[in-house]
PDB file of C-alpha atoms in Angstrom:
ATOM      1  CA  MET A   1     -40.844 156.578  69.865  1.00 48.00           C
ATOM      2  CA  ASP A   2     -44.419 157.774  70.034  1.00 49.00           C
ATOM      3  CA  SER A   3     -46.481 154.754  71.022  1.00 49.00           C
ATOM      4  CA  GLY A   4     -49.769 156.667  71.349  1.00 49.00           C
ATOM      5  CA  VAL A   5     -50.243 155.682  75.014  1.00 48.00           C
ATOM      6  CA  ALA A   6     -50.159 157.608  78.251  1.00 49.00           C
ATOM      7  CA  THR A   7     -46.814 157.780  80.044  1.00 49.00           C
ATOM      8  CA  PRO A   8     -46.355 158.896  83.642  1.00 48.00           C
ATOM      9  CA  THR A   9     -44.117 161.903  84.339  1.00 48.00           C
ATOM     10  CA  LEU A  10     -42.069 162.690  87.366  1.00 47.00           C
ATOM     11  CA  GLY A  11     -42.792 165.938  89.121  1.00 47.00           C
ATOM     12  CA  SER A  12     -41.175 167.655  92.062  1.00 45.00           C
ATOM     13  CA  SER A  13     -43.204 165.607  94.555  1.00 47.00           C
ATOM     14  CA  GLY A  14     -43.149 162.250  92.797  1.00 49.00           C
ATOM     15  CA  TRP A  15     -45.157 160.664  90.042  1.00 46.00           C
ATOM     16  CA  THR A  16     -47.981 162.797  88.704  1.00 48.00           C
ATOM     17  CA  THR A  17     -51.044 162.273  86.531  1.00 47.00           C
ATOM     18  CA  PRO A  18     -50.223 160.538  83.249  1.00 48.00           C
ATOM     19  CA  MET A  19     -49.829 162.720  80.217  1.00 48.00           C
ATOM     20  CA  ILE A  20     -52.399 161.904  77.546  1.00 45.00           C
ATOM     21  CA  ALA A  21     -50.948 161.248  74.147  1.00 47.00           C
ATOM     22  CA  THR A  22     -52.745 163.097  71.394  1.00 48.00           C
ATOM     23  CA  SER A  23     -51.773 161.059  68.395  1.00 48.00           C
ATOM     24  CA  GLY A  24     -53.098 157.754  67.192  1.00 50.00           C
ATOM     25  CA  TYR A  25     -56.201 157.219  69.398  1.00 50.00           C
ATOM     26  CA  ASP A  26     -59.165 159.189  70.843  1.00 51.00           C
ATOM     27  CA  THR A  27     -59.675 159.342  74.577  1.00 55.00           C
ATOM     28  CA  PRO A  28     -62.784 157.606  76.031  1.00 55.00           C
ATOM     29  CA  MET A  29     -64.462 161.003  76.656  1.00 56.00           C
ATOM     30  CA  MET A  30     -63.865 162.105  73.096  1.00 61.00           C
ATOM     31  CA  GLY A  31     -65.338 158.821  71.867  1.00 65.00           C
ATOM     32  CA  ILE A  32     -68.556 159.319  73.853  1.00 65.00           C
ATOM     33  CA  GLU A  33     -68.990 162.867  72.592  1.00 67.00           C
ATOM     34  CA  SER A  34     -68.485 161.837  69.003  1.00 68.00           C
ATOM     35  CA  SER A  35     -70.997 158.989  69.390  1.00 64.00           C
ATOM     36  CA  ILE A  36     -73.627 161.346  70.787  1.00 61.00           C
ATOM     37  CA  ALA A  37     -72.984 163.781  67.959  1.00 63.00           C
ATOM     38  CA  ARG A  38     -73.451 161.040  65.371  1.00 65.00           C
ATOM     39  CA  LEU A  39     -76.676 159.863  67.007  1.00 57.00           C
ATOM     40  CA  SER A  40     -78.125 163.370  67.060  1.00 58.00           C
ATOM     41  CA  LEU A  41     -77.304 163.803  63.386  1.00 53.00           C
ATOM     42  CA  GLU A  42     -78.668 160.422  62.350  1.00 56.00           C
ATOM     43  CA  SER A  43     -81.942 160.487  64.373  1.00 58.00           C
ATOM     44  CA  GLU A  44     -84.994 161.523  62.377  1.00 64.00           C
ATOM     45  CA  PRO A  45     -87.085 164.502  63.575  1.00 67.00           C
ATOM     46  CA  LYS A  46     -90.274 163.556  65.469  1.00 73.00           C
ATOM     47  CA  GLN A  47     -93.458 163.625  63.451  1.00 79.00           C
ATOM     48  CA  ALA A  48     -96.604 165.337  64.783  1.00 80.00           C
ATOM     49  CA  PHE A  49     -99.421 162.957  65.773  1.00 85.00           C
ATOM     50  CA  ARG A  50    -102.169 163.206  63.166  1.00 90.00           C
ATOM     51  CA  PHE A  51    -105.134 163.301  65.565  1.00 93.00           C
ATOM     52  CA  PHE A  52    -107.729 164.024  62.912  1.00 94.00           C
ATOM     53  CA  ASP A  53    -106.719 160.924  60.966  1.00 94.00           C
ATOM     54  CA  LEU A  54    -108.354 158.883  63.740  1.00 94.00           C
ATOM     55  CA  PRO A  55    -111.927 157.662  63.159  1.00 96.00           C
ATOM     56  CA  SER A  56    -114.560 160.101  64.411  1.00 95.00           C
ATOM     57  CA  GLU A  57    -115.823 157.580  66.972  1.00 96.00           C
ATOM     58  CA  LEU A  58    -112.380 157.350  68.531  1.00 96.00           C
ATOM     59  CA  ARG A  59    -111.936 161.121  68.544  1.00 96.00           C
ATOM     60  CA  ILE A  60    -115.266 161.562  70.321  1.00 97.00           C
ATOM     61  CA  ARG A  61    -114.245 158.987  72.926  1.00 97.00           C
ATOM     62  CA  ILE A  62    -111.020 160.913  73.560  1.00 96.00           C
ATOM     63  CA  TYR A  63    -113.003 164.139  73.945  1.00 97.00           C
ATOM     64  CA  GLU A  64    -115.262 162.416  76.468  1.00 97.00           C
ATOM     65  CA  LEU A  65    -112.324 161.218  78.543  1.00 96.00           C
ATOM     66  CA  ALA A  66    -110.755 164.670  78.527  1.00 96.00           C
ATOM     67  CA  LEU A  67    -113.837 166.865  78.984  1.00 97.00           C
ATOM     68  CA  VAL A  68    -116.741 165.087  80.675  1.00 96.00           C
ATOM     69  CA  LEU A  69    -117.163 165.451  84.448  1.00 94.00           C
ATOM     70  CA  PRO A  70    -119.579 163.504  86.681  1.00 92.00           C
ATOM     71  CA  ARG A  71    -121.044 166.622  88.330  1.00 93.00           C
ATOM     72  CA  THR A  72    -123.669 169.115  87.228  1.00 96.00           C
ATOM     73  CA  ILE A  73    -122.183 172.293  85.747  1.00 97.00           C
ATOM     74  CA  ASP A  74    -123.128 175.469  87.609  1.00 97.00           C
ATOM     75  CA  LEU A  75    -121.649 178.818  88.585  1.00 97.00           C
ATOM     76  CA  ASP A  76    -119.107 177.854  91.229  1.00 96.00           C
ATOM     77  CA  PRO A  77    -115.885 179.399  92.598  1.00 96.00           C
ATOM     78  CA  THR A  78    -113.985 176.181  91.828  1.00 95.00           C
ATOM     79  CA  ASN A  79    -114.747 176.271  88.100  1.00 95.00           C
ATOM     80  CA  PHE A  80    -111.433 177.959  87.304  1.00 93.00           C
ATOM     81  CA  ARG A  81    -109.622 174.947  88.724  1.00 94.00           C
ATOM     82  CA  ARG A  82    -112.044 172.150  87.867  1.00 94.00           C
ATOM     83  CA  ILE A  83    -113.337 173.132  84.428  1.00 96.00           C
ATOM     84  CA  SER A  84    -111.260 175.910  82.853  1.00 95.00           C
ATOM     85  CA  PRO A  85    -108.111 173.786  82.248  1.00 95.00           C
ATOM     86  CA  ARG A  86    -110.171 171.271  80.287  1.00 95.00           C
ATOM     87  CA  LEU A  87    -111.606 173.941  78.014  1.00 95.00           C
ATOM     88  CA  GLU A  88    -108.130 174.941  76.843  1.00 95.00           C
ATOM     89  CA  MET A  89    -108.597 172.156  74.298  1.00 94.00           C
ATOM     90  CA  PHE A  90    -110.997 174.492  72.469  1.00 96.00           C
ATOM     91  CA  LEU A  91    -108.061 176.772  71.625  1.00 95.00           C
ATOM     92  CA  THR A  92    -106.074 174.105  69.767  1.00 94.00           C
ATOM     93  CA  CYS A  93    -107.600 174.775  66.367  1.00 95.00           C
ATOM     94  CA  HIS A  94    -110.940 175.567  64.757  1.00 96.00           C
ATOM     95  CA  ARG A  95    -111.745 171.964  63.882  1.00 96.00           C
ATOM     96  CA  MET A  96    -111.040 170.654  67.379  1.00 96.00           C
ATOM     97  CA  HIS A  97    -113.169 173.431  68.852  1.00 97.00           C
ATOM     98  CA  GLU A  98    -116.079 172.502  66.593  1.00 97.00           C
ATOM     99  CA  GLU A  99    -115.891 168.851  67.611  1.00 97.00           C
ATOM    100  CA  ALA A 100    -115.039 169.272  71.300  1.00 97.00           C
ATOM    101  CA  TYR A 101    -117.588 171.889  72.350  1.00 98.00           C
ATOM    102  CA  ARG A 102    -120.448 169.672  71.172  1.00 97.00           C
ATOM    103  CA  VAL A 103    -119.202 166.900  73.461  1.00 98.00           C
ATOM    104  CA  PHE A 104    -118.734 169.189  76.474  1.00 98.00           C
ATOM    105  CA  TYR A 105    -122.075 170.964  76.215  1.00 98.00           C
ATOM    106  CA  GLY A 106    -123.994 167.960  74.930  1.00 98.00           C
ATOM    107  CA  GLN A 107    -122.958 165.474  77.619  1.00 97.00           C
ATOM    108  CA  HIS A 108    -123.142 167.602  80.770  1.00 98.00           C
ATOM    109  CA  THR A 109    -126.136 168.647  82.844  1.00 98.00           C
ATOM    110  CA  PHE A 110    -126.302 172.437  83.263  1.00 98.00           C
ATOM    111  CA  ARG A 111    -128.102 173.992  86.234  1.00 98.00           C
ATOM    112  CA  LEU A 112    -130.568 176.674  85.198  1.00 98.00           C
ATOM    113  CA  PHE A 113    -130.290 178.824  88.323  1.00 97.00           C
ATOM    114  CA  PRO A 114    -127.252 178.956  90.638  1.00 97.00           C
ATOM    115  CA  ILE A 115    -127.411 177.663  94.207  1.00 95.00           C
ATOM    116  CA  HIS A 116    -123.920 178.537  95.445  1.00 95.00           C
ATOM    117  CA  GLY A 117    -124.032 181.451  97.885  1.00 94.00           C
ATOM    118  CA  ARG A 118    -121.533 183.513  95.932  1.00 95.00           C
ATOM    119  CA  PHE A 119    -123.718 183.497  92.806  1.00 96.00           C
ATOM    120  CA  PHE A 120    -127.166 182.986  94.342  1.00 95.00           C
ATOM    121  CA  HIS A 121    -128.296 186.551  93.610  1.00 94.00           C
ATOM    122  CA  THR A 122    -126.362 187.045  90.391  1.00 96.00           C
ATOM    123  CA  LYS A 123    -128.058 188.945  87.584  1.00 94.00           C
ATOM    124  CA  GLN A 124    -126.902 186.411  84.989  1.00 96.00           C
ATOM    125  CA  PRO A 125    -127.294 182.664  85.543  1.00 97.00           C
ATOM    126  CA  LEU A 126    -124.894 180.346  83.760  1.00 97.00           C
ATOM    127  CA  LEU A 127    -127.159 179.733  80.771  1.00 98.00           C
ATOM    128  CA  ALA A 128    -127.474 183.469  80.119  1.00 97.00           C
ATOM    129  CA  ARG A 129    -123.679 183.811  80.050  1.00 97.00           C
ATOM    130  CA  LEU A 130    -123.175 181.246  77.296  1.00 98.00           C
ATOM    131  CA  PRO A 131    -123.069 182.145  73.587  1.00 97.00           C
ATOM    132  CA  PRO A 132    -126.113 180.982  71.584  1.00 97.00           C
ATOM    133  CA  ARG A 133    -124.102 178.295  69.752  1.00 97.00           C
ATOM    134  CA  TYR A 134    -123.154 176.686  73.079  1.00 98.00           C
ATOM    135  CA  ARG A 135    -126.723 176.876  74.375  1.00 98.00           C
ATOM    136  CA  ALA A 136    -127.874 175.134  71.205  1.00 98.00           C
ATOM    137  CA  ALA A 137    -125.637 172.144  72.001  1.00 98.00           C
ATOM    138  CA  ILE A 138    -127.045 171.564  75.515  1.00 98.00           C
ATOM    139  CA  THR A 139    -129.248 168.473  75.882  1.00 98.00           C
ATOM    140  CA  THR A 140    -129.935 168.375  79.654  1.00 98.00           C
ATOM    141  CA  VAL A 141    -130.647 171.064  82.256  1.00 98.00           C
ATOM    142  CA  GLU A 142    -131.443 170.869  85.958  1.00 98.00           C
ATOM    143  CA  LEU A 143    -133.945 172.898  87.962  1.00 98.00           C
ATOM    144  CA  ARG A 144    -133.199 172.801  91.683  1.00 97.00           C
ATOM    145  CA  LEU A 145    -136.238 173.683  93.809  1.00 96.00           C
ATOM    146  CA  GLY A 146    -136.054 174.653  97.475  1.00 92.00           C
ATOM    147  CA  PRO A 147    -133.214 177.192  97.799  1.00 93.00           C
ATOM    148  CA  GLY A 148    -134.589 180.671  98.478  1.00 89.00           C
ATOM    149  CA  TRP A 149    -138.109 179.336  99.052  1.00 88.00           C
ATOM    150  CA  GLY A 150    -139.017 182.327 101.254  1.00 87.00           C
ATOM    151  CA  LYS A 151    -137.906 184.913  98.692  1.00 89.00           C
ATOM    152  CA  PRO A 152    -136.583 183.505  95.404  1.00 92.00           C
ATOM    153  CA  PRO A 153    -133.823 185.604  93.772  1.00 94.00           C
ATOM    154  CA  LYS A 154    -134.836 187.920  90.945  1.00 93.00           C
ATOM    155  CA  CYS A 155    -132.685 185.975  88.472  1.00 94.00           C
ATOM    156  CA  TRP A 156    -134.901 182.901  88.948  1.00 96.00           C
ATOM    157  CA  ASN A 157    -137.099 183.674  85.969  1.00 95.00           C
ATOM    158  CA  THR A 158    -137.406 182.514  82.390  1.00 96.00           C
ATOM    159  CA  SER A 159    -137.212 185.866  80.636  1.00 95.00           C
ATOM    160  CA  PRO A 160    -135.730 185.928  77.117  1.00 95.00           C
ATOM    161  CA  ARG A 161    -132.392 186.994  78.636  1.00 95.00           C
ATOM    162  CA  LEU A 162    -131.990 183.476  80.050  1.00 97.00           C
ATOM    163  CA  GLY A 163    -131.680 182.080  76.528  1.00 97.00           C
ATOM    164  CA  LEU A 164    -133.966 179.046  76.708  1.00 97.00           C
ATOM    165  CA  ALA A 165    -135.178 179.741  73.174  1.00 96.00           C
ATOM    166  CA  ASP A 166    -131.664 178.978  71.898  1.00 97.00           C
ATOM    167  CA  CYS A 167    -131.659 175.482  73.464  1.00 98.00           C
ATOM    168  CA  SER A 168    -132.823 173.774  70.293  1.00 97.00           C
ATOM    169  CA  HIS A 169    -131.360 170.377  71.232  1.00 98.00           C
ATOM    170  CA  LEU A 170    -132.589 170.326  74.839  1.00 98.00           C
ATOM    171  CA  ARG A 171    -134.267 166.979  75.503  1.00 98.00           C
ATOM    172  CA  GLN A 172    -134.296 166.433  79.275  1.00 98.00           C
ATOM    173  CA  LEU A 173    -135.240 168.583  82.266  1.00 98.00           C
ATOM    174  CA  LYS A 174    -134.131 167.289  85.663  1.00 98.00           C
ATOM    175  CA  ILE A 175    -136.145 168.620  88.603  1.00 98.00           C
ATOM    176  CA  PHE A 176    -134.639 168.082  92.042  1.00 98.00           C
ATOM    177  CA  VAL A 177    -136.813 169.058  95.020  1.00 96.00           C
ATOM    178  CA  GLU A 178    -134.831 169.791  98.170  1.00 94.00           C
ATOM    179  CA  ILE A 179    -137.781 170.778 100.374  1.00 91.00           C
ATOM    180  CA  ASP A 180    -141.512 171.390 100.083  1.00 86.00           C
ATOM    181  CA  PRO A 181    -142.364 174.635 101.940  1.00 86.00           C
ATOM    182  CA  SER A 182    -146.064 173.710 101.926  1.00 80.00           C
ATOM    183  CA  ASP A 183    -145.311 171.241 104.736  1.00 76.00           C
ATOM    184  CA  ASP A 184    -146.712 172.225 108.143  1.00 68.00           C
ATOM    185  CA  ILE A 185    -143.215 172.549 109.579  1.00 69.00           C
ATOM    186  CA  PHE A 186    -142.822 175.776 107.575  1.00 71.00           C
ATOM    187  CA  ARG A 187    -146.032 177.326 108.890  1.00 71.00           C
ATOM    188  CA  GLY A 188    -145.343 180.849 110.094  1.00 65.00           C
ATOM    189  CA  PHE A 189    -142.218 181.210 107.960  1.00 68.00           C
ATOM    190  CA  ARG A 190    -143.598 181.056 104.424  1.00 68.00           C
ATOM    191  CA  VAL A 191    -145.218 183.915 102.539  1.00 70.00           C
ATOM    192  CA  ALA A 192    -148.379 181.906 101.866  1.00 70.00           C
ATOM    193  CA  ASP A 193    -149.361 178.255 101.990  1.00 71.00           C
ATOM    194  CA  ASN A 194    -149.042 177.741  98.239  1.00 84.00           C
ATOM    195  CA  PHE A 195    -146.649 180.561  97.308  1.00 89.00           C
ATOM    196  CA  TYR A 196    -143.644 178.393  96.446  1.00 91.00           C
ATOM    197  CA  THR A 197    -145.807 175.710  94.854  1.00 92.00           C
ATOM    198  CA  VAL A 198    -147.270 178.243  92.411  1.00 93.00           C
ATOM    199  CA  PHE A 199    -143.843 179.781  91.802  1.00 95.00           C
ATOM    200  CA  SER A 200    -142.295 176.385  90.974  1.00 96.00           C
ATOM    201  CA  LYS A 201    -145.188 175.324  88.759  1.00 96.00           C
ATOM    202  CA  ASP A 202    -144.920 178.562  86.773  1.00 97.00           C
ATOM    203  CA  LEU A 203    -141.199 177.960  86.204  1.00 97.00           C
ATOM    204  CA  VAL A 204    -141.824 174.467  84.846  1.00 98.00           C
ATOM    205  CA  GLN A 205    -144.702 175.714  82.696  1.00 97.00           C
ATOM    206  CA  GLN A 206    -142.583 178.467  81.142  1.00 97.00           C
ATOM    207  CA  ILE A 207    -139.662 176.119  80.498  1.00 97.00           C
ATOM    208  CA  CYS A 208    -141.926 173.684  78.664  1.00 97.00           C
ATOM    209  CA  GLU A 209    -143.431 176.488  76.599  1.00 96.00           C
ATOM    210  CA  GLN A 210    -140.081 177.963  75.563  1.00 97.00           C
ATOM    211  CA  VAL A 211    -138.395 174.632  74.760  1.00 97.00           C
ATOM    212  CA  PRO A 212    -140.608 172.647  72.370  1.00 96.00           C
ATOM    213  CA  SER A 213    -137.821 170.098  71.858  1.00 97.00           C
ATOM    214  CA  LEU A 214    -138.126 168.955  75.509  1.00 98.00           C
ATOM    215  CA  LYS A 215    -139.153 165.290  75.676  1.00 98.00           C
ATOM    216  CA  GLU A 216    -138.465 164.066  79.212  1.00 98.00           C
ATOM    217  CA  VAL A 217    -138.755 165.402  82.766  1.00 98.00           C
ATOM    218  CA  GLN A 218    -136.915 163.534  85.513  1.00 97.00           C
ATOM    219  CA  PHE A 219    -137.987 163.985  89.139  1.00 97.00           C
ATOM    220  CA  ASP A 220    -135.800 163.413  92.169  1.00 96.00           C
ATOM    221  CA  ALA A 221    -135.747 164.704  95.741  1.00 96.00           C
ATOM    222  CA  TYR A 222    -134.269 164.419  99.185  1.00 93.00           C
ATOM    223  CA  PRO A 223    -135.730 161.632 101.360  1.00 91.00           C
ATOM    224  CA  ALA A 224    -137.930 164.015 103.389  1.00 89.00           C
ATOM    225  CA  VAL A 225    -139.926 165.016 100.292  1.00 91.00           C
ATOM    226  CA  GLN A 226    -143.014 162.928  99.638  1.00 90.00           C
ATOM    227  CA  LYS A 227    -144.345 162.218  96.192  1.00 91.00           C
ATOM    228  CA  SER A 228    -147.830 162.995  97.523  1.00 90.00           C
ATOM    229  CA  ALA A 229    -146.765 166.456  98.754  1.00 90.00           C
ATOM    230  CA  PRO A 230    -148.611 169.434  97.190  1.00 91.00           C
ATOM    231  CA  LEU A 231    -145.495 170.695  95.390  1.00 93.00           C
ATOM    232  CA  MET A 232    -144.755 167.329  93.789  1.00 95.00           C
ATOM    233  CA  GLN A 233    -148.368 166.771  92.800  1.00 95.00           C
ATOM    234  CA  GLU A 234    -148.616 170.161  91.083  1.00 96.00           C
ATOM    235  CA  LEU A 235    -145.375 169.591  89.183  1.00 97.00           C
ATOM    236  CA  LEU A 236    -146.387 166.094  88.100  1.00 97.00           C
ATOM    237  CA  ALA A 237    -149.781 167.333  86.918  1.00 96.00           C
ATOM    238  CA  GLU A 238    -148.192 170.144  84.917  1.00 97.00           C
ATOM    239  CA  VAL A 239    -145.729 167.824  83.181  1.00 97.00           C
ATOM    240  CA  LYS A 240    -148.397 165.211  82.423  1.00 96.00           C
ATOM    241  CA  SER A 241    -150.697 167.841  80.934  1.00 96.00           C
ATOM    242  CA  ARG A 242    -147.972 168.712  78.427  1.00 95.00           C
ATOM    243  CA  GLY A 243    -147.410 165.141  77.346  1.00 96.00           C
ATOM    244  CA  LYS A 244    -143.811 164.879  78.538  1.00 97.00           C
ATOM    245  CA  LYS A 245    -142.275 161.578  79.544  1.00 97.00           C
ATOM    246  CA  ILE A 246    -141.811 161.316  83.325  1.00 96.00           C
ATOM    247  CA  THR A 247    -138.838 159.448  84.779  1.00 96.00           C
ATOM    248  CA  TRP A 248    -137.404 159.162  88.277  1.00 95.00           C
ATOM    249  CA  GLY A 249    -133.941 160.055  89.517  1.00 94.00           C
ATOM    250  CA  PRO A 250    -131.591 157.688  91.360  1.00 92.00           C
ATOM    251  CA  LEU A 251    -131.537 159.288  94.826  1.00 90.00           C
ATOM    252  CA  ARG A 252    -135.201 159.058  95.801  1.00 86.00           C
ATOM    253  CA  GLY A 253    -135.942 155.660  94.301  1.00 78.00           C
ATOM    254  CA  TRP A 254    -139.446 156.471  93.067  1.00 83.00           C
ATOM    255  CA  ASP A 255    -141.004 154.664  90.140  1.00 74.00           C
ATOM    256  CA  GLU A 256    -144.349 154.750  88.375  1.00 64.00           C
ATOM    257  CA  HIS A 257    -146.092 152.012  90.358  1.00 60.00           C
ATOM    258  CA  ARG A 258    -144.625 152.032  93.853  1.00 56.00           C
ATOM    259  CA  GLU A 259    -142.759 154.173  96.314  1.00 55.00           C
ATOM    260  CA  ASP A 260    -140.111 153.122  98.785  1.00 51.00           C
ATOM    261  CA  ALA A 261    -140.835 153.461 102.498  1.00 44.00           C
ATOM    262  CA  PHE A 262    -139.511 156.992 102.663  1.00 51.00           C
ATOM    263  CA  GLY A 263    -141.491 157.967  99.583  1.00 47.00           C
ATOM    264  CA  ARG A 264    -144.768 156.850 101.183  1.00 44.00           C
ATOM    265  CA  ILE A 265    -144.441 158.300 104.658  1.00 43.00           C
ATOM    266  CA  GLY A 266    -141.475 160.681 104.677  1.00 49.00           C
ATOM    267  CA  LEU A 267    -138.081 160.352 106.341  1.00 50.00           C
ATOM    268  CA  GLU A 268    -139.130 161.734 109.740  1.00 51.00           C
ATOM    269  CA  ASP A 269    -142.040 159.286 110.132  1.00 49.00           C
ATOM    270  CA  ALA A 270    -139.851 156.395 108.997  1.00 46.00           C
ATOM    271  CA  MET A 271    -137.273 157.208 111.668  1.00 48.00           C
ATOM    272  CA  ALA A 272    -140.030 157.399 114.292  1.00 46.00           C
ATOM    273  CA  LEU A 273    -141.324 153.970 113.311  1.00 36.00           C
ATOM    274  CA  MET A 274    -137.817 152.529 113.594  1.00 40.00           C
ATOM    275  CA  LYS A 275    -137.626 153.787 117.211  1.00 43.00           C
ATOM    276  CA  LEU A 276    -140.959 152.144 118.038  1.00 37.00           C
TER     277      LEU A 276
END
């Protein structure tokens, strides 16, 4: 009688693997496969996440987390690894591009003229390479003074090709002074005593003229640069004459009414006093 259970069979060398009966019951393996099949049929298809149903404030916060970096944006060999993957978000759809590019270009500081050696003498600074709509979204730019003080690159100019006239939402100019070539230590190496001072002042003057929306100029410098140095004094006078708000960057520690020890006497003199 067929009982529906496995019965052992006798082979030539003794008892062998039980024969599996095929009537009455499923095997454990067949039961698992049928359960998986039923689950796959019964499970509902996944729904796409409706990102644009989120409030605009929350969407902007997500863009900030995904796009905003703590460093100044400049021409740099590492951009393909550090920045390019983030910008792939722009390719998602037209609406996301319209929302995301305003966050990326509006919340970063963009350097006007490159300082990396690979791009130092480029014909097109970063700003000149951007489309006008991206330039219009920029709110902050940085001017780094000091590199190339003996012979500034030809691209360090504010010709119409740079695109400053398109920066309609530009509000802040950050000026960072690395060195002041008018210091006596550069005597014999500079073109003239006031060459770089005049060059830097002209840059700031032309930026202010081409960007009427500019409201604030922030000054910062390395510790060896004094606020009373000729370069700093010329820049401060130029900015004040144009009625721009002057603020101070975090590295140097200057403020309107006092200077720290390094700001008054310079880093070298401060170190000498410490030895005494």
